[in-house]
Short mmCIF file of C-alpha atoms in Angstrom, two decimals:
data_model
loop_
_atom_site.label_atom_id
_atom_site.label_comp_id
_atom_site.label_asym_id
_atom_site.label_seq_id
_atom_site.Cartn_x
_atom_site.Cartn_y
_atom_site.Cartn_z
CA MET A 176 -44.55 22.01 -18.41
CA LEU A 177 -46.11 19.28 -16.37
CA ASN A 178 -46.37 16.05 -18.21
CA ASP A 179 -49.62 15.76 -20.15
CA THR A 180 -50.08 12.11 -19.35
CA VAL A 181 -50.50 12.45 -15.63
CA ASN A 182 -54.07 12.49 -14.41
CA SER A 183 -55.59 15.42 -12.56
CA LEU A 184 -54.93 13.95 -9.11
CA ASP A 185 -51.27 13.44 -9.92
CA LEU A 186 -51.16 16.92 -11.41
CA HIS A 187 -52.46 18.44 -8.19
CA ARG A 188 -49.99 16.46 -6.14
CA ALA A 189 -47.17 17.38 -8.49
CA LYS A 190 -47.93 21.06 -7.99
CA ASP A 191 -47.94 20.61 -4.24
CA ILE A 192 -44.61 18.82 -4.35
CA THR A 193 -43.12 21.41 -6.68
CA LEU A 194 -44.20 24.20 -4.41
CA LEU A 195 -42.66 22.48 -1.40
CA GLU A 196 -39.44 21.96 -3.31
CA VAL A 197 -39.33 25.61 -4.34
CA LEU A 198 -39.81 26.64 -0.73
CA ASP A 199 -37.16 24.24 0.49
CA LYS A 200 -34.58 25.40 -2.03
CA ALA A 201 -35.25 29.12 -2.01
CA LEU A 202 -35.47 29.35 1.77
CA ASN A 203 -32.68 26.98 2.71
CA LYS A 204 -30.17 26.90 -0.14
CA GLY A 205 -28.32 29.15 -2.55
CA VAL A 206 -25.68 31.83 -2.20
CA ILE A 207 -25.55 33.37 1.24
CA ILE A 208 -23.61 36.56 1.72
CA SER A 209 -24.35 38.40 4.87
CA GLY A 210 -22.16 40.87 6.63
CA ASP A 211 -22.06 44.38 7.90
CA LEU A 212 -23.12 45.78 4.58
CA ILE A 213 -26.27 43.78 4.33
CA ILE A 214 -29.47 44.99 5.85
CA SER A 215 -31.61 42.02 5.11
CA VAL A 216 -34.95 40.90 6.31
CA ALA A 217 -32.89 38.41 8.27
CA ASP A 218 -33.54 40.40 11.39
CA VAL A 219 -36.36 37.95 11.64
CA ASP A 220 -35.21 34.36 11.88
CA LEU A 221 -35.32 32.31 8.70
CA LEU A 222 -37.21 29.54 10.39
CA TYR A 223 -39.94 32.00 11.25
CA VAL A 224 -40.22 32.92 7.60
CA GLY A 225 -40.38 29.28 6.61
CA ILE A 226 -43.06 28.40 9.09
CA ARG A 227 -45.10 31.41 8.20
CA VAL A 228 -44.90 30.58 4.53
CA LEU A 229 -45.84 26.97 5.06
CA LEU A 230 -48.70 27.73 7.40
CA SER A 231 -50.40 29.81 4.77
CA SER A 232 -50.33 26.97 2.29
CA ILE A 233 -53.84 25.56 2.04
CA GLU A 234 -55.86 28.62 1.20
CA THR A 235 -53.14 30.13 -0.90
CA MET A 236 -52.90 27.00 -3.05
CA GLU A 237 -56.28 27.96 -4.45
CA SER A 238 -54.92 31.19 -5.77
CA LEU A 239 -51.85 29.42 -7.15
CA GLN A 240 -53.81 27.11 -9.41
CA GLY A 241 -53.90 29.59 -12.23
CA ARG A 242 -50.39 30.79 -11.61
CA HIS A 243 -47.25 29.80 -13.45
CA ILE A 244 -45.59 27.00 -11.54
CA PRO A 245 -41.98 26.49 -12.61
CA LYS A 246 -41.37 24.16 -15.51
CA ARG A 247 -40.73 20.99 -13.57
CA GLN A 248 -41.72 17.52 -14.51
CA PHE A 249 -43.12 15.06 -12.07
CA LYS A 250 -43.92 11.52 -12.91
CA MET B 110 -36.52 51.47 -1.14
CA SER B 111 -34.15 48.46 -0.96
CA ILE B 112 -32.45 46.30 -3.56
CA TYR B 113 -33.49 42.69 -3.78
CA ILE B 114 -30.99 40.18 -5.23
CA TYR B 115 -32.03 37.12 -7.24
CA GLY B 116 -28.70 35.80 -8.44
CA ILE B 117 -25.56 36.16 -10.51
CA ILE B 118 -25.36 35.35 -14.22
CA ASP B 119 -22.36 34.61 -16.41
CA SER B 120 -22.88 37.56 -18.77
CA ASN B 121 -22.69 41.30 -18.77
CA ASP B 122 -25.11 41.61 -21.71
CA ARG B 123 -28.38 43.40 -21.26
CA ILE B 124 -30.95 41.03 -19.83
CA ASP B 125 -34.59 40.77 -20.72
CA GLU B 126 -36.04 43.48 -18.53
CA SER B 127 -39.59 42.35 -19.19
CA ILE B 128 -38.97 39.71 -16.51
CA LYS B 129 -41.00 40.62 -13.48
CA GLY B 130 -39.62 40.09 -10.01
CA LEU B 131 -41.00 40.48 -6.51
CA ASN B 132 -44.19 42.55 -6.36
CA GLY B 133 -44.28 42.53 -10.17
CA ILE B 134 -41.38 44.97 -10.40
CA PRO B 135 -39.20 44.48 -13.51
CA VAL B 136 -35.74 43.12 -12.85
CA SER B 137 -32.59 44.93 -13.86
CA TYR B 138 -28.91 44.09 -13.67
CA ILE B 139 -25.62 45.42 -12.40
CA PRO B 140 -22.77 44.30 -14.67
CA TYR B 141 -19.21 43.90 -13.47
CA LYS B 142 -16.48 42.54 -15.74
CA ASP B 143 -18.01 39.44 -17.39
CA ILE B 144 -20.81 38.76 -14.89
CA SER B 145 -23.93 40.55 -13.62
CA LEU B 146 -26.01 40.69 -10.53
CA VAL B 147 -29.75 40.47 -11.19
CA ILE B 148 -31.82 42.68 -8.94
CA SER B 149 -35.04 44.60 -8.55
CA SER B 150 -36.13 47.37 -6.28
CA PHE B 151 -38.06 46.25 -3.22
CA ASN B 152 -40.38 48.18 -1.05
CA GLY B 153 -41.70 46.26 1.89
CA ASP B 154 -40.86 44.42 5.04
CA ILE B 155 -40.84 40.98 6.51
CA GLN B 156 -44.58 41.02 7.09
CA ASP B 157 -45.15 41.08 3.35
CA ILE B 158 -43.19 37.92 2.66
CA THR B 159 -45.41 35.13 1.44
CA LYS B 160 -44.88 32.05 -0.58
CA ILE B 161 -46.11 33.95 -3.60
CA LYS B 162 -42.93 35.98 -3.30
CA VAL B 163 -40.83 32.83 -3.02
CA LEU B 164 -42.38 31.69 -6.29
CA GLU B 165 -41.68 35.08 -7.84
CA HIS B 166 -38.04 34.74 -6.77
CA GLU B 167 -37.86 31.27 -8.32
CA ASP B 168 -39.65 32.40 -11.47
CA VAL B 169 -36.98 35.04 -12.14
CA LEU B 170 -34.25 32.42 -11.77
CA ASP B 171 -36.08 30.07 -14.14
CA ARG B 172 -36.32 32.76 -16.80
CA LEU B 173 -32.64 33.59 -16.40
CA MET B 174 -31.70 29.91 -16.68
CA GLU B 175 -33.12 29.83 -20.18
CA LYS B 176 -30.16 31.90 -21.38
CA PHE B 177 -27.49 31.97 -18.71
CA THR B 178 -25.72 30.01 -16.04
CA VAL B 179 -27.19 31.24 -12.78
CA LEU B 180 -25.94 31.31 -9.21
CA PRO B 181 -29.15 31.51 -7.21
CA PHE B 182 -29.13 33.67 -4.12
CA ARG B 183 -31.06 32.55 -1.12
CA PHE B 184 -34.51 34.06 -0.89
CA ARG B 185 -34.59 37.27 1.22
CA THR B 186 -31.21 38.76 0.26
CA LEU B 187 -31.82 42.47 0.48
CA TYR B 188 -29.49 45.48 0.49
CA ASN B 189 -30.31 49.04 1.34
CA ARG B 190 -27.94 50.88 -0.99
CA GLU B 191 -26.75 50.26 -4.54
CA GLU B 192 -23.15 51.14 -3.69
CA ASP B 193 -23.13 48.33 -1.14
CA VAL B 194 -24.38 45.91 -3.77
CA VAL B 195 -21.65 46.99 -6.19
CA SER B 196 -19.07 46.68 -3.47
CA MET B 197 -20.22 43.13 -2.66
CA LEU B 198 -20.14 42.22 -6.37
CA LYS B 199 -16.53 43.41 -6.66
CA ASP B 200 -15.42 41.82 -3.41
CA PHE B 201 -16.81 38.41 -4.33
CA TYR B 202 -16.13 38.52 -8.06
CA ASN B 203 -13.51 35.74 -7.92
CA ASP B 204 -15.78 33.46 -5.90
CA PHE B 205 -18.70 34.09 -8.22
CA SER B 206 -16.57 33.45 -11.30
CA GLU B 207 -15.22 30.23 -9.90
CA ASP B 208 -18.68 28.89 -9.08
CA LEU B 209 -20.10 30.01 -12.42
CA GLY B 210 -17.27 28.20 -14.21
CA ARG B 211 -17.91 25.00 -12.31
CA LEU B 212 -21.65 25.16 -12.85
CA ARG B 213 -21.62 26.40 -16.46
CA ASN B 214 -24.31 24.77 -18.62
CA LYS B 215 -25.39 22.54 -15.78
CA ALA B 216 -28.64 22.24 -13.89
CA GLU B 217 -29.79 20.50 -10.77
CA PHE B 218 -32.17 17.55 -10.84
CA ASP B 219 -33.86 16.03 -7.82
CA ILE B 220 -34.85 12.43 -7.41
CA LYS B 221 -36.83 11.27 -4.46
CA VAL B 222 -37.24 7.56 -3.82
CA ILE B 223 -39.98 6.37 -1.51
CA TRP B 224 -40.21 2.89 -0.12
CA SER B 225 -42.50 1.17 2.37
CA GLY B 226 -40.25 1.68 5.36
CA ASP B 227 -42.94 0.68 7.86
CA LYS B 228 -43.61 -2.55 6.02
CA ILE B 229 -39.92 -3.37 5.78
CA ILE B 230 -39.44 -2.86 9.50
CA GLU B 231 -42.42 -5.14 10.14
CA GLU B 232 -40.86 -7.79 7.91
CA ILE B 233 -37.50 -7.57 9.62
CA THR B 234 -39.13 -7.69 13.05
CA SER B 235 -41.28 -10.63 12.12
CA ASP B 236 -38.30 -12.55 10.66
CA TYR B 237 -36.32 -11.80 13.76
CA ASP B 238 -39.10 -12.85 16.16
CA ARG B 239 -39.51 -16.14 14.30
CA ASP B 240 -35.81 -16.93 14.38
CA ARG B 241 -34.94 -15.98 17.90
CA ASP B 242 -34.88 -18.43 20.76
CA ILE B 243 -38.07 -18.08 22.75
CA SER B 244 -37.42 -21.09 24.90
CA ALA B 245 -35.97 -19.07 27.70
CA GLY B 246 -38.68 -18.73 30.31
CA ASP B 247 -38.00 -16.75 33.43
CA GLU B 248 -36.06 -13.67 32.51
CA SER B 249 -35.37 -10.81 34.81
CA ARG B 250 -36.68 -7.37 33.89
CA GLY B 251 -33.17 -6.09 33.43
CA LYS B 252 -32.25 -8.88 31.10
CA LEU B 253 -35.48 -8.40 29.16
CA PHE B 254 -34.84 -4.69 28.81
CA MET B 255 -31.31 -5.28 27.55
CA GLU B 256 -32.51 -7.89 25.13
CA GLN B 257 -35.22 -5.62 23.74
CA ALA B 258 -32.76 -2.77 23.30
CA TYR B 259 -30.31 -5.06 21.54
CA ASN B 260 -33.06 -6.41 19.30
CA LYS B 261 -34.09 -2.91 18.34
CA TYR B 262 -30.50 -2.07 17.50
CA LYS B 263 -30.22 -5.12 15.27
CA ILE B 264 -33.52 -4.37 13.51
CA ASP B 265 -32.47 -0.75 12.91
CA ARG B 266 -29.12 -1.88 11.60
CA GLU B 267 -30.65 -4.32 9.16
CA PHE B 268 -33.12 -1.66 8.04
CA GLU B 269 -30.25 0.69 7.32
CA GLU B 270 -28.26 -1.99 5.54
CA ARG B 271 -31.18 -2.72 3.24
CA ALA B 272 -31.55 1.01 2.60
CA ASN B 273 -27.85 1.35 1.78
CA ILE B 274 -28.00 -1.49 -0.72
CA CYS B 275 -30.95 0.13 -2.54
CA ILE B 276 -29.37 3.56 -2.46
CA THR B 277 -26.09 2.30 -3.87
CA VAL B 278 -27.83 0.65 -6.81
CA ILE B 279 -29.96 3.73 -7.53
CA ASP B 280 -27.06 6.14 -7.14
CA ASN B 281 -24.76 4.10 -9.37
CA PHE B 282 -27.46 4.25 -12.00
CA PHE B 283 -27.70 8.06 -11.98
CA SER B 284 -24.17 9.07 -11.05
CA ARG B 285 -22.81 8.24 -14.48
CA PHE B 286 -24.75 11.20 -15.90
CA ALA B 287 -23.81 13.70 -13.22
CA SER B 288 -20.72 15.77 -12.51
CA GLU B 289 -21.63 16.25 -8.84
CA LYS B 290 -24.21 14.85 -6.48
CA LYS B 291 -25.61 15.18 -2.99
CA LEU B 292 -27.43 12.33 -1.33
CA GLU B 293 -29.64 12.55 1.72
CA LYS B 294 -30.71 9.14 2.84
CA LEU B 295 -33.59 8.13 5.10
CA LYS B 296 -34.76 11.64 5.93
CA SER B 297 -37.79 9.79 7.17
CA LYS B 298 -38.61 6.10 7.46
CA ASN B 299 -40.37 6.10 4.09
CA LEU B 300 -38.26 8.63 2.21
CA LEU B 301 -35.44 6.31 1.27
CA LEU B 302 -33.46 8.81 -0.76
CA ASP B 303 -33.52 12.51 -1.59
CA ALA B 304 -30.82 12.91 -4.20
CA PHE B 305 -29.59 15.98 -6.07
CA TYR B 306 -27.57 15.58 -9.25
CA LEU B 307 -25.76 18.26 -11.20
CA VAL B 308 -26.15 17.39 -14.86
CA ASP B 309 -24.67 18.98 -17.95
CA LYS B 310 -27.19 20.27 -20.50
CA GLU B 311 -26.01 17.76 -23.09
CA ARG B 312 -26.72 14.84 -20.76
CA GLN B 313 -30.06 15.97 -19.37
CA GLY B 314 -32.06 14.00 -21.94
CA ASP B 315 -30.12 10.83 -21.10
CA PHE B 316 -30.63 11.48 -17.41
CA LYS B 317 -34.38 11.76 -17.83
CA GLU B 318 -34.50 8.64 -20.00
CA ALA B 319 -32.55 6.75 -17.37
CA PHE B 320 -35.04 7.89 -14.75
CA ASP B 321 -37.98 6.75 -16.89
CA SER B 322 -36.47 3.34 -17.48
CA LEU B 323 -35.66 2.81 -13.80
CA LYS B 324 -39.12 3.90 -12.78
CA ALA B 325 -40.71 1.51 -15.27
CA SER B 326 -38.61 -1.41 -14.03
CA SER B 327 -39.41 -1.18 -10.33
CA SER B 328 -42.73 -1.73 -8.66
CA ASP B 329 -41.61 -1.71 -5.02
CA LEU B 330 -40.19 1.78 -5.04
CA GLN B 331 -41.87 5.03 -5.94
CA TYR B 332 -39.79 7.61 -7.76
CA LEU B 333 -40.31 11.37 -8.08
CA PHE B 334 -38.34 13.46 -10.50
CA SER B 335 -38.03 17.22 -10.72
CA GLY B 336 -35.87 19.59 -12.67
CA PRO B 337 -34.12 21.36 -14.18
CA TRP B 338 -33.53 23.65 -11.20
CA PRO B 339 -30.99 26.39 -10.64
CA PRO B 340 -28.06 24.72 -8.84
CA TYR B 341 -29.18 25.65 -5.33
CA ASN B 342 -27.51 22.63 -3.77
CA PHE B 343 -24.20 23.11 -5.53
CA VAL B 344 -23.25 26.73 -4.89
CA ARG B 345 -20.36 26.95 -2.48
CA ILE B 346 -20.51 30.58 -1.45
CA GLU B 347 -21.71 30.94 2.10
CA TYR B 348 -20.21 34.00 3.66
CA GLY B 349 -21.48 35.03 7.04
CA LYS B 350 -24.02 32.24 7.25
CA ASP B 351 -26.01 32.57 10.41
#
């Protein structure tokens, strides 16, 4: 849960930062196994995915406000 | 219909199948020996991928972390056939086991440290301008160019030295709680440090307390803390990275 003591501005910023961190980690890090067996969506370049995701950020943030954001703490 | 992979867990016990994955589809698992691959069915294509789905991917990993050690797979790992998934699980079992052993009961924490890089460069430049000999009058363009380039080099070097001193102090402070770390310094002029620490569950409280005390003691630097995360930065399996 986000820390209760942060004010609403900080809370909003914390959510933004958390979302960016999730995107950075999930898109750029983690186990990678790709080979002949894998038919992944990687036919389209990863960078394309990243840019597309990030470009949609502003309007989609609205719909994320009521959504569960992972249990990170920001102070 | 494809199979989407979230990660590997250090258990072959039945997982909580009320966990919802991409597109709200419940996750399931494929056990092999003492580990399992966590998956869900996936029906879609690249055009459907949005950041909502990235959050869904992360949400599954968070739920799994509550009970297991997790090796997070990179977002977008998709197979067409279950037999291929099983084959991959068997082929990489030893690698998965080794990483799970190393990462058992540990989580990743991120610390970002922001400083006023612009202001520091101004200070260095101003100190340098005051100290340097401005008595020389007629200088050729070539000499002036060389001097400016050299000055810039010296300013950059001092900026980096100051950054290194700060980073060393901060890192020494947090390293004692971590079993592994990754430091990325000066990703931008103002982002002094982006650090990732792998911390054992038993030491996570101490780590957070240390962060709070450091943050309270410094007014010049701004600190951001996040975690616990699945150990994205500490998995070592990258096979066929493009």
